[in-house]
Each structure stands twice: as C-alpha cells, then as structure tokens.
Amino acid sequence: MQRVFRASCLGHPLGYRDRRHGGATESGAGSLNQTVSAASNWQLDTGISVAARYDMPLDDGARLSMVGNAIWQHSFGSTGTSQTVSLEGGGSPSTVSGLDTGRDRLRVVAGVEYHANPNLIVSLDYTATLGGLEISHAARLALRVRF
C-alpha cells in the first residue's frame, strides 16, 4: 500500500467582475416620481494559494483522499456599489450602497474524496471565506460519475 502526499504552492487565482446597473425614471406618481442613477464598477481579484492532497489506497481497491487549500485574495478596483435615488418633488437625493466586501480575504477549503473506482467519486468539502465584512461558510456534497 502506497500513501501519497502532494502539495503545490503559489498558484495565482484570477477573477474579474464588471457590475453595471442601469438608471431608471418612474412616471405617474407626480412629485413622488423616482429617478435612479446608473452605476457601474469593476473589480479584479488575484491571490496566492497553497494546496495539499493526501491519497490513501484502501484494501478494496478504492482510494480515500484528503484535500485542502488556502487562498489569500486581494481585490483591485471598486469593492462596493452605490446608486443615487432622488424624487421629482425635490429634497436631498439618497445614496443606496451595497455591501463593501473589502480588499483582502482568506478562503480555506478542506475536504475528503472517496474514489470507489476511476469512474465514481464521492466528495464532501467545507469552505470558509473570511475578510473585511465578508464572512461565509459553505458545505458541499458531490457525486461525480464519468461515462
């Protein structure tokens, strides 16, 4: 039985987002007609990652793998959205802002994979994203069948 440990370092994940929200003007409500300004922004995400995998052959010919990775991400550009809303009747315009996700975050993934055979894999993993105002947790159960 051979157990295999593999690790990789300095991966460079890269992502780009372009958010666009059109403007709008209501009619039919007189002085309560609302005007919403158009808005757009972009965000480029880059990072450095470290990944590890430990494979263990099982007695029945299957393989059990423990996997994990950590990714530090940094965002360039806008990290939040905002639009201005005003009423036709006057008054001060209001600004509606979306959540600012922050520039830096850490994403950690840990999981296990059961390779019953080369064509059937069952996996379970947990992902946590931590940074700024963004904190999220997710679990995933997957069945992969090759045919």
Coordinates of C-alpha atoms in Angstrom, one line a residue:
M1 CA 0.0 0.0 0.0
Q2 CA 1.5 3.3 -1.0
R3 CA 0.3 6.6 0.6
V4 CA 0.9 9.7 -1.4
F5 CA 1.2 13.3 -0.2
R6 CA 1.2 16.1 -2.8
A7 CA 1.4 19.8 -2.2
S8 CA 1.5 22.8 -4.5
C9 CA 2.3 26.4 -3.7
L10 CA 2.0 29.8 -5.3
G11 CA -1.0 29.3 -7.5
H12 CA -2.3 32.5 -8.9
P13 CA -6.1 32.6 -9.0
L14 CA -7.5 35.4 -11.0
G15 CA -11.1 36.7 -11.4
Y16 CA -12.7 39.8 -12.9
R17 CA -16.2 41.3 -12.3
D18 CA -17.9 44.1 -14.1
R19 CA -21.1 45.3 -12.5
R20 CA -23.5 47.6 -14.3
H21 CA -26.8 48.9 -13.0
G22 CA -28.9 50.9 -15.4
G23 CA -30.6 54.1 -14.4
A24 CA -34.4 54.5 -14.4
T25 CA -37.1 57.1 -14.1
E26 CA -40.6 56.5 -12.9
S27 CA -43.7 58.3 -14.1
G28 CA -47.3 58.6 -13.0
A29 CA -46.7 59.5 -9.3
G30 CA -46.3 63.2 -9.7
S31 CA -43.8 64.7 -7.2
L32 CA -43.1 61.1 -5.9
N33 CA -41.6 60.0 -9.3
Q34 CA -38.3 58.5 -8.5
T35 CA -35.1 58.7 -10.6
V36 CA -32.3 56.2 -10.0
S37 CA -28.9 57.0 -11.4
A38 CA -26.9 54.5 -13.5
A39 CA -23.8 53.0 -11.9
S40 CA -21.0 50.7 -12.8
N41 CA -17.8 49.4 -11.3
W42 CA -15.2 46.7 -11.8
Q43 CA -13.1 44.5 -9.6
L44 CA -10.1 42.4 -10.3
D45 CA -9.3 39.6 -7.8
T46 CA -5.9 38.0 -7.6
G47 CA -4.2 35.9 -5.0
I48 CA -1.7 33.3 -3.8
S49 CA -2.7 29.8 -2.9
V50 CA -1.3 26.7 -1.2
A51 CA -2.9 23.3 -1.8
A52 CA -2.3 19.8 -0.3
R53 CA -3.6 16.4 -1.0
Y54 CA -3.0 13.1 0.8
D55 CA -4.1 9.9 -1.0
M56 CA -4.6 6.6 0.8
P57 CA -5.3 3.4 -1.1
L58 CA -7.9 1.2 0.6
D59 CA -7.9 -2.6 0.8
D60 CA -10.9 -2.9 -1.6
G61 CA -9.0 -1.1 -4.4
A62 CA -10.7 2.2 -3.7
R63 CA -8.8 5.4 -2.7
L64 CA -9.5 7.9 0.0
S65 CA -8.1 11.4 -0.4
M66 CA -7.9 14.3 2.0
V67 CA -7.7 17.7 0.2
G68 CA -7.2 21.2 1.4
N69 CA -6.2 24.6 0.2
A70 CA -5.9 28.2 1.4
I71 CA -6.1 31.2 -0.9
W72 CA -5.3 34.7 0.1
Q73 CA -7.1 37.1 -2.3
H74 CA -6.7 40.8 -2.9
S75 CA -9.1 43.0 -4.9
F76 CA -8.2 45.9 -7.1
G77 CA -10.9 48.4 -8.3
S78 CA -14.2 49.0 -6.6
T79 CA -15.3 46.7 -3.8
G80 CA -18.8 48.1 -3.3
T81 CA -21.6 49.6 -5.3
S82 CA -23.8 52.6 -4.9
Q83 CA -26.5 54.5 -6.7
T84 CA -28.2 57.8 -6.1
V85 CA -32.0 58.0 -5.8
S86 CA -34.0 61.2 -6.0
L87 CA -37.6 62.3 -6.1
E88 CA -39.0 64.7 -8.7
G89 CA -40.7 66.8 -6.0
G90 CA -37.3 67.8 -4.6
G91 CA -35.5 67.1 -1.4
S92 CA -32.0 65.7 -0.9
P93 CA -31.0 62.7 -3.0
S94 CA -30.3 59.5 -1.2
T95 CA -27.5 57.1 -1.8
V96 CA -28.1 53.4 -1.7
S97 CA -24.9 51.4 -1.1
G98 CA -24.2 47.7 -1.5
L99 CA -22.0 45.7 0.8
D100 CA -18.3 46.6 0.6
T101 CA -16.6 43.2 0.5
G102 CA -13.2 44.6 1.4
R103 CA -9.9 44.3 -0.4
D104 CA -8.4 41.3 1.4
R105 CA -9.8 37.9 2.3
L106 CA -8.7 34.3 3.1
R107 CA -10.6 31.4 1.6
V108 CA -9.9 28.0 3.2
V109 CA -11.2 24.7 1.8
A110 CA -10.9 21.3 3.5
G111 CA -12.5 18.1 2.2
V112 CA -12.4 14.3 1.7
E113 CA -12.9 12.3 -1.6
Y114 CA -13.8 8.7 -1.9
H115 CA -12.7 7.2 -5.3
A116 CA -14.7 4.0 -5.4
N117 CA -13.2 3.4 -8.9
P118 CA -11.9 5.6 -11.7
N119 CA -15.4 6.5 -12.8
L120 CA -17.1 7.1 -9.5
I121 CA -16.1 9.8 -6.9
V122 CA -18.0 11.0 -3.8
S123 CA -16.7 14.1 -2.1
L124 CA -17.5 16.3 0.8
D125 CA -15.9 19.6 1.5
Y126 CA -16.2 22.7 3.6
T127 CA -15.3 26.3 2.5
A128 CA -14.8 29.3 4.7
T129 CA -14.3 32.9 3.4
L130 CA -13.0 35.4 5.9
G131 CA -12.1 39.0 5.4
G132 CA -13.4 42.5 5.8
L133 CA -17.2 42.4 6.1
E134 CA -17.4 39.2 4.2
I135 CA -17.7 36.0 6.3
S136 CA -19.3 32.9 4.7
H137 CA -19.4 29.2 5.3
A138 CA -20.4 26.5 2.8
A139 CA -20.5 22.7 2.7
R140 CA -20.8 20.7 -0.5
L141 CA -21.5 17.0 -1.1
A142 CA -20.9 15.9 -4.7
L143 CA -21.2 12.7 -6.7
R144 CA -19.1 12.6 -9.9
V145 CA -19.8 9.8 -12.4
R146 CA -17.8 9.5 -15.6
F147 CA -19.4 7.9 -18.6

